[in-house]
Short mmCIF file of C-alpha atoms and ligand atoms in Angstrom, two decimals:
data_model
loop_
_atom_site.label_atom_id
_atom_site.label_comp_id
_atom_site.label_asym_id
_atom_site.label_seq_id
_atom_site.Cartn_x
_atom_site.Cartn_y
_atom_site.Cartn_z
CA MET H 390 0.00 0.00 0.00
CA LEU H 391 1.22 3.47 -0.83
CA SER H 392 -0.17 6.89 0.02
CA ARG H 393 -1.40 8.87 -2.96
CA GLU H 394 1.49 11.25 -2.47
CA ASN H 395 4.12 8.51 -2.57
CA ASN H 396 2.35 6.87 -5.50
CA GLU H 397 2.68 10.12 -7.43
CA LEU H 398 6.32 10.31 -6.41
CA ILE H 399 7.28 6.95 -7.93
CA CYS H 400 4.99 7.06 -10.99
CA ARG H 401 5.61 10.53 -12.44
CA ILE H 402 8.71 10.61 -14.63
CA GLY H 403 8.70 13.99 -16.41
CA PRO H 404 11.88 16.10 -16.41
CA ARG H 405 10.97 18.14 -13.34
CA THR H 406 9.82 15.25 -11.15
CA ALA H 407 11.86 13.40 -8.55
CA MET H 408 11.51 10.02 -10.27
CA GLY H 409 12.21 11.65 -13.62
CA LYS H 410 15.46 12.97 -12.17
CA ALA H 411 16.28 9.46 -10.89
CA PHE H 412 15.65 7.82 -14.28
CA ARG H 413 17.84 10.44 -15.94
CA ARG H 414 20.83 9.26 -13.87
CA PHE H 415 20.79 5.86 -15.64
CA TRP H 416 21.59 4.51 -19.07
CA VAL H 417 18.28 3.21 -20.46
CA PRO H 418 17.37 1.44 -23.71
CA ALA H 419 15.50 3.65 -26.17
CA LEU H 420 14.92 1.36 -29.18
CA LEU H 421 16.25 -1.76 -30.88
CA SER H 422 19.44 -1.48 -32.93
CA SER H 423 17.53 -3.21 -35.73
CA GLU H 424 15.11 -0.28 -35.90
CA LEU H 425 17.95 1.72 -37.44
CA PRO H 426 19.02 -1.08 -39.78
CA ALA H 427 21.65 0.65 -41.97
CA PRO H 428 23.73 3.83 -42.31
CA ASP H 429 21.62 6.76 -43.51
CA CYS H 430 18.35 4.83 -43.01
CA ASP H 431 15.16 6.68 -42.08
CA PRO H 432 15.29 8.39 -38.68
CA ARG H 433 12.98 7.29 -35.84
CA ARG H 434 10.92 9.40 -33.52
CA VAL H 435 11.65 8.35 -29.92
CA GLN H 436 9.66 9.35 -26.85
CA LEU H 437 11.21 8.69 -23.46
CA LEU H 438 10.51 9.97 -19.97
CA GLY H 439 7.93 12.44 -21.25
CA GLU H 440 10.23 14.05 -23.83
CA ASP H 441 10.58 13.85 -27.60
CA PHE H 442 13.76 12.83 -29.42
CA VAL H 443 14.91 11.72 -32.83
CA ALA H 444 17.28 8.77 -33.38
CA PHE H 445 19.26 8.26 -36.57
CA ARG H 446 22.20 6.22 -37.86
CA ASP H 447 24.75 8.32 -39.72
CA SER H 448 26.82 7.39 -42.78
CA ASP H 449 29.46 5.75 -40.56
CA GLY H 450 26.86 3.64 -38.73
CA LYS H 451 27.02 5.76 -35.57
CA VAL H 452 23.69 6.34 -33.80
CA GLY H 453 22.75 9.87 -32.72
CA ILE H 454 19.90 10.85 -30.43
CA LEU H 455 18.96 14.54 -30.52
CA ASP H 456 16.04 16.60 -29.26
CA GLU H 457 13.30 16.01 -31.81
CA TYR H 458 12.60 19.69 -32.41
CA CYS H 459 15.17 21.52 -34.52
CA CYS H 460 17.11 24.09 -32.51
CA HIS H 461 16.39 26.68 -35.24
CA ARG H 462 12.60 26.91 -35.27
CA SER H 463 11.38 23.58 -33.94
CA ALA H 464 10.49 21.61 -37.05
CA SER H 465 10.59 17.91 -36.25
CA LEU H 466 13.87 16.28 -37.15
CA ALA H 467 11.94 13.02 -37.46
CA LEU H 468 10.97 14.49 -40.85
CA GLY H 469 14.63 15.13 -41.56
CA ARG H 470 16.94 13.70 -44.21
CA VAL H 471 19.78 11.51 -43.00
CA GLU H 472 22.62 12.11 -45.42
CA ALA H 473 26.41 12.44 -45.66
CA GLY H 474 27.32 12.35 -41.99
CA GLY H 475 24.31 13.93 -40.32
CA ILE H 476 20.61 14.69 -40.21
CA ARG H 477 19.26 17.66 -42.16
CA CYS H 478 16.15 19.54 -41.11
CA ILE H 479 13.79 19.85 -44.10
CA TYR H 480 12.59 23.35 -43.10
CA HIS H 481 15.73 25.47 -43.71
CA GLY H 482 18.33 22.75 -44.19
CA TRP H 483 20.34 23.03 -41.01
CA LYS H 484 22.32 19.84 -40.63
CA PHE H 485 23.51 18.18 -37.43
CA ALA H 486 26.04 15.45 -36.64
CA ALA H 487 25.29 12.63 -34.19
CA ASP H 488 27.08 14.57 -31.43
CA GLY H 489 25.02 17.71 -32.10
CA THR H 490 27.71 19.60 -34.03
CA VAL H 491 26.09 21.96 -36.52
CA LEU H 492 27.50 20.99 -39.92
CA GLU H 493 25.63 23.38 -42.19
CA THR H 494 23.21 26.31 -41.99
CA PRO H 495 22.52 26.95 -45.70
CA ASN H 496 20.13 29.87 -45.16
CA VAL H 497 22.82 31.88 -43.32
CA ALA H 498 25.62 33.38 -45.44
CA ASP H 499 28.11 33.70 -42.56
CA PRO H 500 30.07 30.38 -42.56
CA ARG H 501 31.06 30.92 -38.92
CA PHE H 502 27.51 31.24 -37.62
CA LYS H 503 27.22 27.47 -37.15
CA GLU H 504 30.21 27.42 -34.80
CA ARG H 505 28.37 29.41 -32.13
CA PHE H 506 26.04 26.67 -30.90
CA LYS H 507 25.25 22.97 -30.94
CA ALA H 508 22.07 20.92 -31.11
CA LYS H 509 21.17 19.11 -27.90
CA ALA H 510 22.59 15.58 -28.33
CA TYR H 511 22.76 12.74 -25.81
CA PRO H 512 25.40 10.05 -25.18
CA VAL H 513 24.46 6.83 -27.00
CA ARG H 514 25.83 3.28 -26.87
CA GLU H 515 24.72 0.10 -28.61
CA ALA H 516 24.86 -3.18 -26.70
CA GLY H 517 22.79 -6.35 -26.47
CA GLY H 518 20.83 -5.49 -29.60
CA LEU H 519 19.58 -2.25 -27.99
CA VAL H 520 20.36 1.45 -28.42
CA TRP H 521 21.01 2.89 -24.95
CA VAL H 522 20.90 6.56 -24.10
CA TYR H 523 21.88 8.71 -21.15
CA LEU H 524 19.54 11.69 -20.70
CA GLY H 525 20.95 13.12 -17.47
CA PRO H 526 23.49 15.78 -16.52
CA ALA H 527 26.81 15.24 -18.33
CA ALA H 528 28.86 15.65 -15.16
CA GLN H 529 26.97 12.82 -13.45
CA MET H 530 27.03 10.21 -16.20
CA PRO H 531 27.71 6.77 -14.71
CA ALA H 532 29.83 4.04 -16.28
CA PHE H 533 28.01 2.08 -18.96
CA PRO H 534 26.45 -1.08 -17.43
CA ARG H 535 27.79 -4.56 -18.25
CA TRP H 536 24.70 -6.77 -18.35
CA PRO H 537 25.64 -10.42 -18.91
CA PHE H 538 24.32 -10.66 -22.47
CA PHE H 539 26.32 -7.69 -23.78
CA GLU H 540 29.16 -9.98 -24.89
CA LEU H 541 27.00 -11.99 -27.31
CA THR H 542 26.58 -11.39 -31.01
CA ALA H 543 23.23 -10.62 -32.66
CA ALA H 544 22.61 -14.27 -33.64
CA HIS H 545 22.55 -15.23 -29.96
CA LEU H 546 20.29 -12.40 -28.79
CA LEU H 547 16.57 -11.89 -29.12
CA PRO H 548 15.63 -8.29 -28.21
CA VAL H 549 12.05 -7.10 -28.58
CA TYR H 550 9.66 -4.68 -26.90
CA ALA H 551 5.96 -4.21 -26.38
CA VAL H 552 4.38 -0.75 -26.00
CA VAL H 553 1.94 -0.83 -23.10
CA ASN H 554 -0.50 2.00 -22.39
CA CYS H 555 -0.05 2.28 -18.64
CA ASN H 556 2.46 3.51 -16.08
CA TYR H 557 5.78 1.63 -15.89
CA VAL H 558 5.39 0.57 -12.23
CA GLN H 559 2.40 -1.62 -13.14
CA ILE H 560 4.55 -3.59 -15.58
CA ILE H 561 7.32 -4.08 -13.02
CA GLU H 562 4.81 -5.30 -10.45
CA GLY H 563 3.81 -8.17 -12.74
CA LEU H 564 7.44 -9.20 -13.06
CA VAL H 565 8.06 -9.53 -9.32
CA ASP H 566 4.85 -11.46 -8.74
CA SER H 567 5.34 -15.17 -9.32
CA SER H 568 1.93 -16.24 -8.02
CA HIS H 569 -0.01 -14.73 -10.94
CA LEU H 570 1.71 -17.08 -13.39
CA THR H 571 -0.30 -20.11 -12.38
CA VAL H 572 -3.59 -18.21 -12.58
CA LEU H 573 -3.44 -15.53 -15.27
CA HIS H 574 -1.32 -17.64 -17.61
CA THR H 575 -3.20 -20.92 -17.08
CA ALA H 576 -3.96 -21.40 -20.77
CA PRO H 577 -0.55 -20.56 -22.30
CA LEU H 578 1.24 -22.55 -19.59
CA LYS H 579 -0.85 -25.59 -20.43
CA SER H 580 0.27 -25.24 -24.02
CA THR H 581 3.93 -25.54 -22.94
CA GLY H 582 3.61 -29.33 -22.71
CA GLY H 583 5.74 -31.00 -25.35
CA SER H 584 7.23 -27.74 -26.65
CA GLU H 585 10.97 -27.89 -27.25
CA LEU H 586 11.43 -24.16 -26.58
CA ASP H 587 13.63 -23.38 -23.56
CA PHE H 588 11.03 -20.93 -22.28
CA ALA H 589 8.33 -23.63 -22.35
CA LYS H 590 10.50 -26.16 -20.55
CA LYS H 591 11.50 -23.68 -17.86
CA THR H 592 7.96 -22.58 -17.09
CA GLU H 593 6.01 -25.82 -17.59
CA HIS H 594 6.06 -26.75 -13.88
CA LEU H 595 4.47 -23.42 -12.86
CA GLN H 596 0.98 -24.54 -13.82
CA PHE H 597 0.75 -26.89 -10.84
CA THR H 598 1.18 -24.68 -7.73
CA ALA H 599 -0.97 -21.59 -7.32
CA ALA H 600 0.38 -20.59 -3.89
CA PRO H 601 4.18 -20.63 -3.95
CA ARG H 602 6.07 -19.52 -0.84
CA ILE H 603 7.52 -16.08 -1.54
CA GLU H 604 10.48 -14.49 0.22
CA ALA H 605 12.46 -11.36 -0.55
CA GLU H 606 15.78 -9.90 0.54
CA GLU H 607 17.32 -6.53 0.07
CA THR H 608 20.67 -6.67 -1.72
CA ASP H 609 23.42 -4.19 -2.49
CA PHE H 610 21.91 -3.68 -5.99
CA GLY H 611 18.20 -3.57 -5.08
CA PHE H 612 16.39 -6.76 -4.09
CA HIS H 613 15.97 -10.34 -5.13
CA TYR H 614 12.97 -12.48 -4.37
CA VAL H 615 12.14 -16.12 -4.63
CA ALA H 616 9.07 -18.27 -5.33
CA ILE H 617 9.37 -21.77 -3.94
CA ARG H 618 7.16 -24.58 -5.16
CA PRO H 619 7.25 -28.20 -4.02
CA VAL H 620 8.42 -30.62 -6.68
CA SER H 621 5.98 -33.31 -5.58
CA GLU H 622 3.69 -34.30 -2.69
CA ASN H 623 6.69 -35.80 -0.94
CA PRO H 624 8.75 -33.14 0.98
CA ALA H 625 11.81 -35.37 0.70
CA ASP H 626 11.86 -34.59 -3.03
CA GLY H 627 12.75 -30.97 -2.26
CA SER H 628 11.42 -27.92 -4.05
CA MET H 629 11.91 -25.69 -7.05
CA ALA H 630 13.11 -22.15 -6.40
CA ARG H 631 12.77 -19.28 -8.87
CA ILE H 632 14.81 -16.17 -8.02
CA ALA H 633 14.28 -12.84 -9.80
CA SER H 634 16.50 -9.80 -9.29
CA PHE H 635 15.35 -6.20 -9.45
CA VAL H 636 17.83 -3.40 -10.08
CA PRO H 637 16.38 0.11 -9.70
CA PRO H 638 14.89 1.89 -11.38
CA CYS H 639 13.59 -0.57 -14.01
CA PHE H 640 15.77 -3.61 -14.69
CA ILE H 641 14.90 -7.24 -13.94
CA LEU H 642 16.66 -10.52 -14.44
CA ASN H 643 14.07 -13.27 -14.87
CA PRO H 644 14.43 -16.57 -12.98
CA ASN H 645 14.73 -18.44 -16.28
CA GLY H 646 18.35 -17.23 -16.32
CA ASP H 647 18.30 -16.18 -19.97
CA LEU H 648 15.90 -13.24 -19.97
CA PHE H 649 16.45 -9.55 -19.14
CA PHE H 650 13.73 -6.91 -18.84
CA ALA H 651 13.98 -3.13 -18.98
CA ILE H 652 10.75 -1.29 -18.29
CA VAL H 653 11.26 2.20 -19.67
CA PRO H 654 8.65 4.95 -19.39
CA VAL H 655 7.67 6.71 -22.60
CA SER H 656 5.42 8.97 -20.56
CA ASP H 657 3.56 8.69 -17.26
CA THR H 658 0.98 6.49 -18.98
CA ARG H 659 2.91 4.57 -21.65
CA THR H 660 5.82 2.15 -21.28
CA LEU H 661 8.35 0.35 -23.45
CA PHE H 662 8.55 -3.20 -22.10
CA PHE H 663 11.91 -4.48 -23.36
CA HIS H 664 12.75 -8.18 -23.29
CA VAL H 665 16.15 -9.59 -24.25
CA TRP H 666 16.60 -13.35 -24.38
CA TRP H 667 20.14 -14.61 -24.74
CA ASN H 668 21.66 -18.01 -25.43
CA ALA H 669 25.38 -18.58 -26.04
CA ASP H 670 24.75 -21.97 -27.66
CA LYS H 671 21.66 -21.48 -29.78
CA LYS H 672 21.07 -18.93 -32.53
CA ILE H 673 17.85 -17.63 -31.01
CA GLY H 674 18.23 -14.35 -32.92
CA GLU H 675 17.84 -16.18 -36.22
CA GLU H 676 15.03 -18.17 -37.83
CA PRO H 677 13.35 -20.46 -37.06
CA LEU H 678 14.00 -20.04 -33.31
CA ARG H 679 13.38 -16.31 -33.33
CA SER H 680 9.82 -16.50 -34.64
CA GLN H 681 9.02 -19.63 -32.64
CA GLN H 682 9.96 -17.89 -29.40
CA LEU H 683 8.20 -14.62 -30.19
CA GLU H 684 5.01 -16.32 -31.33
CA PHE H 685 4.97 -18.55 -28.26
CA VAL H 686 4.78 -15.56 -25.88
CA GLY H 687 2.72 -13.24 -28.10
CA LEU H 688 5.58 -10.87 -28.96
CA ASP H 689 5.68 -11.44 -32.71
CA GLN H 690 4.94 -8.37 -34.81
CA ALA H 691 1.50 -9.54 -35.91
CA ALA H 692 0.39 -10.23 -32.33
CA LEU H 693 1.79 -6.91 -31.06
CA ASP H 694 0.14 -4.96 -33.88
CA ALA H 695 -3.20 -6.71 -33.42
CA TYR H 696 -3.36 -5.90 -29.71
CA GLY H 697 -2.08 -2.30 -29.96
CA LEU H 698 1.26 -3.15 -28.36
CA SER H 699 3.46 -1.68 -31.11
CA LEU H 700 4.38 1.94 -31.83
CA ARG H 701 2.46 1.62 -35.08
CA THR H 702 -0.82 0.61 -33.38
CA CYS H 703 -0.70 1.79 -29.76
CA ASP H 704 -2.71 4.94 -30.63
CA SER H 705 -5.14 3.25 -33.00
CA PRO H 706 -8.84 2.88 -32.04
CA GLN H 707 -8.38 -0.89 -32.37
CA ALA H 708 -5.73 -1.04 -29.62
CA ALA H 709 -6.80 -2.98 -26.53
CA CYS H 710 -8.36 -0.54 -24.05
CA ARG H 711 -11.29 -0.18 -21.62
CA GLY H 712 -13.62 0.79 -24.49
CA ASN H 713 -13.25 -2.61 -26.17
CA ASN H 714 -12.81 -4.57 -22.93
CA PHE H 715 -9.15 -5.20 -23.78
CA LEU H 716 -10.23 -7.34 -26.74
CA GLN H 717 -11.25 -10.13 -24.42
CA ASP H 718 -12.83 -13.05 -26.26
CA ARG H 719 -15.71 -14.16 -24.02
CA GLN H 720 -16.63 -16.97 -26.37
CA ALA H 721 -13.12 -18.44 -26.08
CA GLN H 722 -13.52 -18.19 -22.30
CA ARG H 723 -16.82 -20.06 -22.43
CA ASN H 724 -15.05 -22.69 -24.50
CA GLY H 725 -12.52 -23.24 -21.70
CA HIS H 726 -9.79 -20.62 -22.17
CA PHE H 727 -9.13 -19.05 -18.76
CA THR H 728 -8.71 -15.38 -19.78
CA GLY H 729 -9.96 -15.15 -23.37
CA LEU H 730 -6.79 -13.22 -24.22
CA PRO H 731 -4.26 -14.29 -26.84
CA SER H 732 -1.01 -15.11 -25.00
CA PHE H 733 1.33 -14.32 -22.08
CA THR H 734 2.13 -10.79 -23.27
CA GLN H 735 -1.47 -9.77 -23.93
CA GLU H 736 -2.62 -11.26 -20.62
CA ASP H 737 0.05 -9.30 -18.74
CA ALA H 738 -0.71 -6.12 -20.69
CA ALA H 739 -4.47 -6.44 -20.13
CA VAL H 740 -4.27 -6.77 -16.36
CA SER H 741 -1.61 -4.04 -16.13
CA MET H 742 -3.69 -1.58 -18.16
CA SER H 743 -7.05 -2.55 -16.66
CA GLY H 744 -6.28 -1.04 -13.25
CA GLY H 745 -6.10 2.43 -14.80
CA ALA H 746 -3.34 4.33 -16.56
CA ILE H 747 -1.75 5.06 -13.15
CA ARG H 748 -3.30 2.73 -10.65
CA ASP H 749 -4.29 3.76 -7.14
CA ARG H 750 -2.20 1.92 -4.55
CA SER H 751 -3.79 3.56 -1.51
CA LYS H 752 -6.52 0.92 -1.29
CA GLU H 753 -4.77 -2.30 -2.24
CA ILE H 754 -4.76 -5.29 0.10
CA LEU H 755 -1.44 -7.06 -0.14
CA SER H 756 -0.88 -10.66 0.98
CA VAL H 757 2.04 -12.97 1.64
CA ALA H 758 2.09 -13.63 -2.12
CA ASP H 759 2.91 -9.94 -2.67
CA VAL H 760 5.93 -9.70 -0.42
CA ALA H 761 8.12 -8.32 -3.24
CA LEU H 762 5.87 -5.30 -3.76
CA PRO H 763 6.73 -3.33 -0.59
CA ARG H 764 10.39 -3.92 -1.55
CA LEU H 765 9.69 -2.51 -4.97
CA TYR H 766 7.90 0.54 -3.59
CA ARG H 767 10.69 1.16 -1.10
CA ALA H 768 13.38 0.88 -3.77
CA LEU H 769 11.56 3.27 -6.11
CA LEU H 770 10.78 5.75 -3.33
CA SER H 771 14.41 5.71 -2.33
CA CYS H 772 15.39 6.40 -5.97
CA ALA H 773 13.04 9.36 -6.16
CA LYS H 774 14.05 10.83 -2.81
CA GLU H 775 17.80 10.46 -3.32
CA ALA H 776 17.64 11.95 -6.81
CA ALA H 777 15.47 14.83 -5.59
CA GLU H 778 18.16 15.66 -3.02
CA GLY H 779 20.88 15.50 -5.68
CA ARG H 780 22.31 12.23 -4.36
CA ASP H 781 22.96 8.99 -6.25
CA PRO H 782 19.88 6.75 -6.49
CA PRO H 783 20.24 3.08 -5.49
CA GLY H 784 21.18 0.75 -8.33
CA LEU H 785 23.40 3.33 -10.03
CA TYR H 786 26.62 1.45 -9.30
CA ALA H 787 25.15 -2.07 -9.41
CA ASP H 788 27.71 -4.76 -10.21
CA THR H 789 25.72 -5.72 -13.31
CA PRO H 790 27.86 -8.66 -14.56
CA ASN H 791 27.30 -10.50 -11.29
CA ILE H 792 23.55 -10.11 -10.91
CA VAL H 793 21.54 -13.15 -11.87
CA GLY H 794 18.03 -14.43 -12.24
CA VAL H 795 18.11 -18.13 -11.58
CA SER H 796 15.98 -21.20 -10.92
CA GLY H 797 16.98 -24.51 -9.47
CA ARG H 798 16.01 -27.58 -7.56
CA LEU H 799 16.59 -27.28 -3.82
CA ALA H 800 17.30 -30.36 -1.74
CA PRO H 801 15.51 -30.33 1.63
CA GLY H 802 17.28 -28.01 4.08
CA LEU H 803 19.21 -26.06 1.46
CA HIS H 804 18.63 -22.28 1.51
CA TRP H 805 17.50 -20.76 -1.76
CA ARG H 806 20.12 -18.03 -1.42
CA THR H 807 22.80 -20.60 -2.33
CA LEU H 808 21.53 -20.39 -5.93
CA ALA H 809 22.55 -16.73 -6.06
CA ALA H 810 25.48 -16.84 -3.67
CA GLN H 811 27.26 -13.90 -5.34
CA HIS H 812 24.46 -11.47 -4.36
CA LYS H 813 25.33 -9.39 -1.33
CA VAL H 814 22.35 -9.48 1.02
CA ILE H 815 21.73 -6.39 3.15
CA GLU H 816 19.02 -7.78 5.43
CA THR H 817 16.47 -10.57 5.41
CA ALA H 818 12.70 -10.62 5.66
CA SER H 819 10.47 -13.62 5.20
CA ALA H 820 6.78 -13.86 4.50
CA ALA H 821 6.71 -17.61 4.94
S1 FES K 662 13.53 24.75 -38.28
FE1 FES K 662 15.11 23.38 -38.75
S2 FES K 662 16.37 24.48 -40.12
FE2 FES K 662 14.82 25.85 -39.59
FE1 FE2 K 663 2.76 -12.53 -16.45
#
């Protein structure tokens, strides 16, 4: 439960808000590298943290992210021409390099005019199939993170995102909430049987236990939490533990051990829900594995477009919303499907959006199944408050290469923490 005031504090991410200041201290993914597929390709409009930007790939392949509105008289650079080392505004032809250097101002005769100013440009890096950007104060830029999948080549990575029309915190809540899996995802989990996909094999057992034991611990990077399910009726057989790690303000390592999430606000009421699967052995970034995986979880382009979870369709009247009851298929439900929604992604998106664009947490009744949520609220509040005071938010210096999400079989008597022994625990709390 959170007071309305604290709810506002963690949910609002505009440039003048406390949480907005916190987010701007981190490197965050803005789009997929594949969305800028080649040098001098079409630029992309990018909205992040309540602000508008343009992303482009210059003739050398370098990605630039600039303020969307031209520093001359505000025409959108998303209409611009990407050519010969920069992006040219179509209004009066001013041309900018990826670092904001003004290359040409053809409507001004004085050749030195362009040396007097720069366009607002942001530091950009590409890693893990994603374009990352730092939107904060230059003097406070942290080291670039080293998430475990950054070393892999594109063939071994599967990055994708869904656009969800609700506040980012609602998406994160679903990712630190193991008990919903057995209920909300009843139908897609049943379909995992016999599938050869790693994701199916790793989640198949979840359909059998609706009330896992949940525990959470604060760590030096944020918190990790575990869902423990018995393997059989016999306690001597031990249990299955699934540990997820949350790194403020918006990063999660999934217990499957091969899946990273970044939950990046576009605005207060729209979120980019990034997933990156990685696999050093299998070419999951190539066909046929790529499409098989995406279709299995409802993240293929056709499924995203149909539900309004892509940038192309998230504003369309056909996008899932209250007005069309989130495209729920009641007939499918009557025929035995639990939710009447297409797949994992659409089920998660529907429940996240259905509570309202920014849900009210002042009336919620949390249970032992929700023990990760107070941790999440505390971590986000701490981010907002530290950033508002000009101090470093938690998570900023997380030892990213050593943070894991992990699952494993636990013999009786073995503590689940042994599966993530490298995590430094700050204190322990149990809801068991
Ligand atoms: S508004 Fe862009 S060059 Fe004038
Ligand atoms: Fe889910």
